[in-house]
């Protein structure tokens, strides 16, 4: 799924212009990112839960050269599907 897809769905759903739908899709993505930064996660009922998780620093291997590479610690987003979503799939 892309922002263009979200914009197209919004445009068809609320019968607005493409520019307004694109702006709404961008605002939606920005709101999701802001909520993840501020709260560390959020839930969309009957869809699933997004949570921010910390990753540890580790050693990885460059697949091209086989050399070890240091990967720093960081943050990533995890998604857990709701039971209703799992059942519908």
N, CA and C of each residue as an Amber inpcrd file, in Angstrom:
protein
   267
   0.8460000  -1.1620000   0.0000000   0.0000000   0.0000000   0.0000000
   0.8970000   1.2310000   0.0000000   0.4800000   2.2390000  -0.7350000
   1.2480000   3.4680000  -0.8430000   0.3670000   4.6580000  -0.4730000
   1.0000000   5.8300000  -0.3480000   0.2170000   7.0350000  -0.0680000
  -0.7030000   7.3480000  -1.2400000  -0.2810000   7.0350000  -2.4570000
  -1.1310000   7.2650000  -3.6290000  -2.3910000   6.3970000  -3.5540000
  -2.2340000   5.1570000  -3.0850000  -3.3900000   4.2800000  -2.9100000
  -4.3350000   4.8340000  -1.8550000  -3.7640000   5.2800000  -0.7090000
  -4.5930000   5.8820000   0.3450000  -5.3240000   7.1090000  -0.1750000
  -4.6220000   7.9370000  -0.9500000  -5.2460000   9.1370000  -1.5100000
  -6.3850000   8.7750000  -2.4560000  -6.1940000   7.7400000  -3.2610000
  -7.2450000   7.3180000  -4.1870000  -8.4740000   6.8070000  -3.4430000
  -8.2510000   6.0460000  -2.3780000  -9.3740000   5.5440000  -1.5720000
 -10.1090000   6.7040000  -0.9100000  -9.3620000   7.6500000  -0.3510000
  -9.9830000   8.8180000   0.2650000 -10.7650000   9.6330000  -0.7660000
 -10.1860000   9.8090000  -1.9340000 -10.8470000  10.5830000  -2.9830000
 -12.1680000   9.9430000  -3.3800000 -12.1950000   8.6280000  -3.5380000
 -13.4290000   7.9350000  -3.8940000 -14.4270000   7.9440000  -2.7440000
 -13.9260000   7.8250000  -1.5240000 -14.8020000   7.7190000  -0.3620000
 -15.5110000   9.0230000  -0.0360000 -14.7750000  10.1270000  -0.0460000
 -15.3950000  11.3950000   0.3520000 -15.6480000  12.3290000  -0.8220000
 -15.4120000  11.8520000  -2.0320000 -15.7090000  12.6020000  -3.2540000
 -15.0690000  13.9940000  -3.2210000 -13.7300000  14.0080000  -3.1380000
 -13.0050000  15.2760000  -3.1210000 -11.9890000  15.2760000  -4.2590000
 -11.2670000  16.3740000  -4.3850000 -10.2590000  16.4660000  -5.4390000
  -9.0390000  15.6170000  -5.0880000  -8.2350000  15.3370000  -6.0940000
  -7.0350000  14.5510000  -5.8770000  -6.0310000  15.2550000  -4.9840000
  -5.9520000  16.5760000  -5.1000000  -5.0180000  17.3440000  -4.2730000
  -5.4320000  17.2630000  -2.8110000  -6.7200000  17.4140000  -2.5400000
  -7.2090000  17.3370000  -1.1600000  -7.0090000  15.9350000  -0.5950000
  -7.2380000  14.9160000  -1.4000000  -7.0510000  13.5360000  -0.9530000
  -5.5780000  13.2540000  -0.6690000  -4.6840000  13.7820000  -1.5090000
  -3.2460000  13.6040000  -1.2920000  -2.8160000  14.2940000  -0.0060000
  -3.3410000  15.4980000   0.2450000  -3.0250000  16.2230000   1.4710000
  -3.5270000  15.4500000   2.6850000  -4.7330000  14.8740000   2.5870000
  -5.2850000  14.0910000   3.6940000  -4.4450000  12.8400000   3.9560000
  -3.9880000  12.1740000   2.9050000  -3.1500000  10.9820000   3.0630000
  -1.8220000  11.3560000   3.7240000  -1.2210000  12.4590000   3.3070000
   0.0270000  12.9190000   3.9280000  -0.1860000  13.2600000   5.3970000
  -1.2980000  13.9350000   5.7060000  -1.6060000  14.2730000   7.1000000
  -1.8190000  13.0250000   7.9450000  -2.4520000  12.0090000   7.3680000
  -2.6820000  10.7540000   8.0830000  -1.3570000  10.0730000   8.4240000
  -0.4610000   9.9940000   7.4750000   0.8370000   9.3640000   7.7050000
   1.6320000  10.1540000   8.7380000   1.6150000  11.4790000   8.6490000
   2.3200000  12.3100000   9.6260000   1.7360000  12.1380000  11.0240000
   0.4230000  12.0300000  11.1320000  -0.2190000  11.8330000  12.4350000
   0.1870000  10.4880000  13.0370000   0.2790000   9.4560000  12.2140000
   0.7090000   8.1360000  12.6960000   2.1440000   8.2090000  13.2100000
   3.0240000   8.8580000  12.4680000   4.4250000   8.9790000  12.8780000
   4.5320000   9.7770000  14.1740000   3.7950000  10.8820000  14.2790000
   3.8250000  11.6970000  15.4990000   3.3330000  10.9100000  16.7040000
   2.2860000  10.1150000  16.5230000   1.7510000   9.3100000  17.6290000
   2.7510000   8.2420000  18.0600000   3.4350000   7.6250000  17.1030000
   4.4510000   6.6330000  17.4450000   5.6050000   7.2750000  18.2120000
   6.0140000   8.4720000  17.8090000   7.0940000   9.1670000  18.5070000
   6.6650000   9.5730000  19.9130000   5.4540000  10.0930000  20.0470000
   5.0010000  10.6340000  21.3230000   4.5930000   9.5440000  22.3040000
   3.7990000   8.5740000  21.8580000   3.2310000   7.5700000  22.7610000
   3.9530000   6.2270000  22.7200000   4.7130000   5.9700000  21.6700000
   5.4040000   4.6930000  21.5600000   4.5410000   3.5900000  20.9770000
   3.3680000   3.9380000  20.4810000   2.4920000   2.9570000  19.8520000
   1.0680000   3.4450000  19.7950000   0.2490000   2.7370000  19.0320000
  -1.1740000   3.0290000  18.9810000  -1.9120000   1.8310000  18.4080000
  -3.2160000   1.8290000  18.6260000  -4.0560000   0.7230000  18.1870000
  -5.1440000   1.2270000  17.2570000  -5.3630000   0.4980000  16.1790000
  -6.5190000   0.7290000  15.3190000  -7.4630000  -0.4340000  15.5970000
  -8.6090000  -0.1680000  16.2380000  -9.5170000  -1.2580000  16.5910000
  -9.9040000  -2.0930000  15.3650000 -10.0000000  -3.3740000  15.5600000
 -10.3200000  -4.3850000  14.5470000  -9.2820000  -4.4620000  13.4240000
  -8.1170000  -3.8170000  13.6030000  -7.0380000  -3.9200000  12.6250000
  -5.7700000  -4.4390000  13.2750000  -5.2570000  -3.7070000  14.2990000
  -4.0620000  -4.1770000  14.9650000  -3.3980000  -3.0990000  15.7870000
  -2.2330000  -3.4500000  16.3470000  -1.4880000  -2.5690000  17.2310000
  -0.0790000  -2.3590000  16.6900000   0.3420000  -1.1040000  16.6550000
   1.6950000  -0.7300000  16.2660000   2.4350000  -0.3190000  17.5310000
   3.6300000  -0.8570000  17.7450000   4.4370000  -0.4930000  18.9070000
   5.8720000  -0.2180000  18.4730000   6.5150000   0.7070000  19.1820000
   7.9170000   1.0240000  18.9310000   8.7550000   0.1440000  19.8510000
   9.7290000  -0.5500000  19.2880000  10.6020000  -1.4460000  20.0560000
  12.0530000  -1.0170000  19.8800000  12.8110000  -1.1780000  20.9470000
  14.2440000  -0.8960000  20.9100000  14.9830000  -2.1320000  20.3850000
  15.9770000  -1.9080000  19.5300000  16.8200000  -3.0080000  19.0660000
  18.2000000  -2.8570000  19.6860000  18.8500000  -3.9700000  19.9640000
  20.1720000  -3.9580000  20.5790000  21.2480000  -3.8290000  19.5020000
  22.3970000  -3.3030000  19.8920000  23.5520000  -3.2900000  18.9980000
  24.0080000  -4.7330000  18.8010000  24.4600000  -5.0340000  17.6030000
  24.8590000  -6.4130000  17.3320000  25.8810000  -6.4420000  16.1970000
  26.4620000  -7.6140000  15.9910000  27.3740000  -7.8450000  14.8860000
  26.6150000  -8.5810000  13.7920000  26.7450000  -8.1100000  12.5660000
  26.1290000  -8.7660000  11.4080000  27.2340000  -9.0770000  10.4020000
  26.8810000  -9.7740000   9.3530000  27.8510000 -10.1260000   8.3270000
  27.4260000  -9.5320000   6.9970000  28.3470000  -8.8590000   6.3340000
  28.0940000  -8.3300000   5.0010000  27.9670000  -9.5240000   4.0530000
  26.8140000  -9.7330000   3.4170000  26.6380000 -10.9200000   2.5790000
  27.5210000 -10.9160000   1.3290000  27.9240000  -9.7610000   0.8790000
  28.7460000  -9.6850000  -0.3230000  30.2030000 -10.0330000  -0.0360000
  30.7340000  -9.5270000   1.0840000  32.1550000  -9.7260000   1.3720000
  32.4140000 -10.7210000   2.4940000  31.3970000 -10.9920000   3.3140000
  31.5630000 -11.8960000   4.4330000  32.2170000 -11.2490000   5.6470000
  32.4800000  -9.9430000   5.5810000  33.1150000  -9.2400000   6.6910000
  32.0900000  -8.9180000   7.7770000  32.5200000  -8.9330000   9.0290000
  31.6000000  -8.5410000  10.1060000  31.3450000  -7.0300000  10.0700000
  30.1150000  -6.6600000  10.4000000  29.7030000  -5.2580000  10.3960000
  29.0100000  -4.9730000  11.7210000  29.3640000  -3.8580000  12.3420000
  28.7030000  -3.4600000  13.5900000  27.4040000  -2.7410000  13.2550000
  26.3070000  -3.2410000  13.8050000  25.0020000  -2.6180000  13.6130000
  24.6440000  -1.9270000  14.9270000  24.4210000  -0.6020000  14.8900000
  24.1380000   0.1120000  16.1360000  22.7300000  -0.1790000  16.6470000
  22.4990000   0.1280000  17.9220000  21.1560000  -0.0250000  18.4740000
  20.2450000   1.0150000  17.8350000  18.9620000   0.7680000  17.8860000
  18.0210000   1.6880000  17.2630000  16.6050000   1.3960000  17.7000000
  15.6750000   1.9100000  16.9290000  14.2610000   1.7060000  17.2100000
  13.5730000   1.2500000  15.9300000  12.5720000   0.3950000  16.0850000
  11.8080000  -0.0900000  14.9520000  10.3460000  -0.1930000  15.3580000
   9.4800000  -0.3280000  14.3810000   8.0430000  -0.4460000  14.6400000
   7.6160000  -1.8840000  14.4020000   6.8720000  -2.4310000  15.3400000
   6.3260000  -3.7840000  15.2280000   4.8200000  -3.6840000  15.1020000
   4.2320000  -4.6200000  14.3890000   2.7850000  -4.6580000  14.2020000
   2.2650000  -6.0110000  14.6460000   1.1780000  -5.9920000  15.4030000
   0.5030000  -7.2190000  15.7970000  -0.9480000  -7.1180000  15.3260000
  -1.3420000  -8.0260000  14.4610000  -2.6930000  -8.0140000  13.9110000
  -3.7080000  -8.3920000  14.9780000  -4.8870000  -7.7820000  14.8830000
  -5.9560000  -8.1060000  15.8330000  -6.5610000  -9.4650000  15.4820000
  -7.2100000 -10.1200000  16.4460000  -7.8580000 -11.4060000  16.1540000
  -8.8870000 -11.2990000  15.0310000  -9.6080000 -10.1780000  14.9790000
 -10.6080000  -9.9980000  13.9110000  -9.9730000  -9.9400000  12.5380000
  -8.8270000  -9.2610000  12.4320000  -8.1240000  -9.1880000  11.1510000
  -7.6050000 -10.5550000  10.7460000  -7.0390000 -11.2870000  11.7100000
  -6.5320000 -12.6310000  11.4250000  -7.6530000 -13.5370000  10.9390000
  -8.8120000 -13.4020000  11.5520000  -9.9450000 -14.2610000  11.1860000
 -10.4300000 -13.9270000   9.7760000 -10.4250000 -12.6620000   9.3950000
 -10.9050000 -12.2590000   8.0760000  -9.9360000 -12.6070000   6.9660000
  -8.6750000 -12.8670000   7.3100000  -7.7020000 -13.2390000   6.2880000
  -7.7920000 -14.7230000   6.0650000
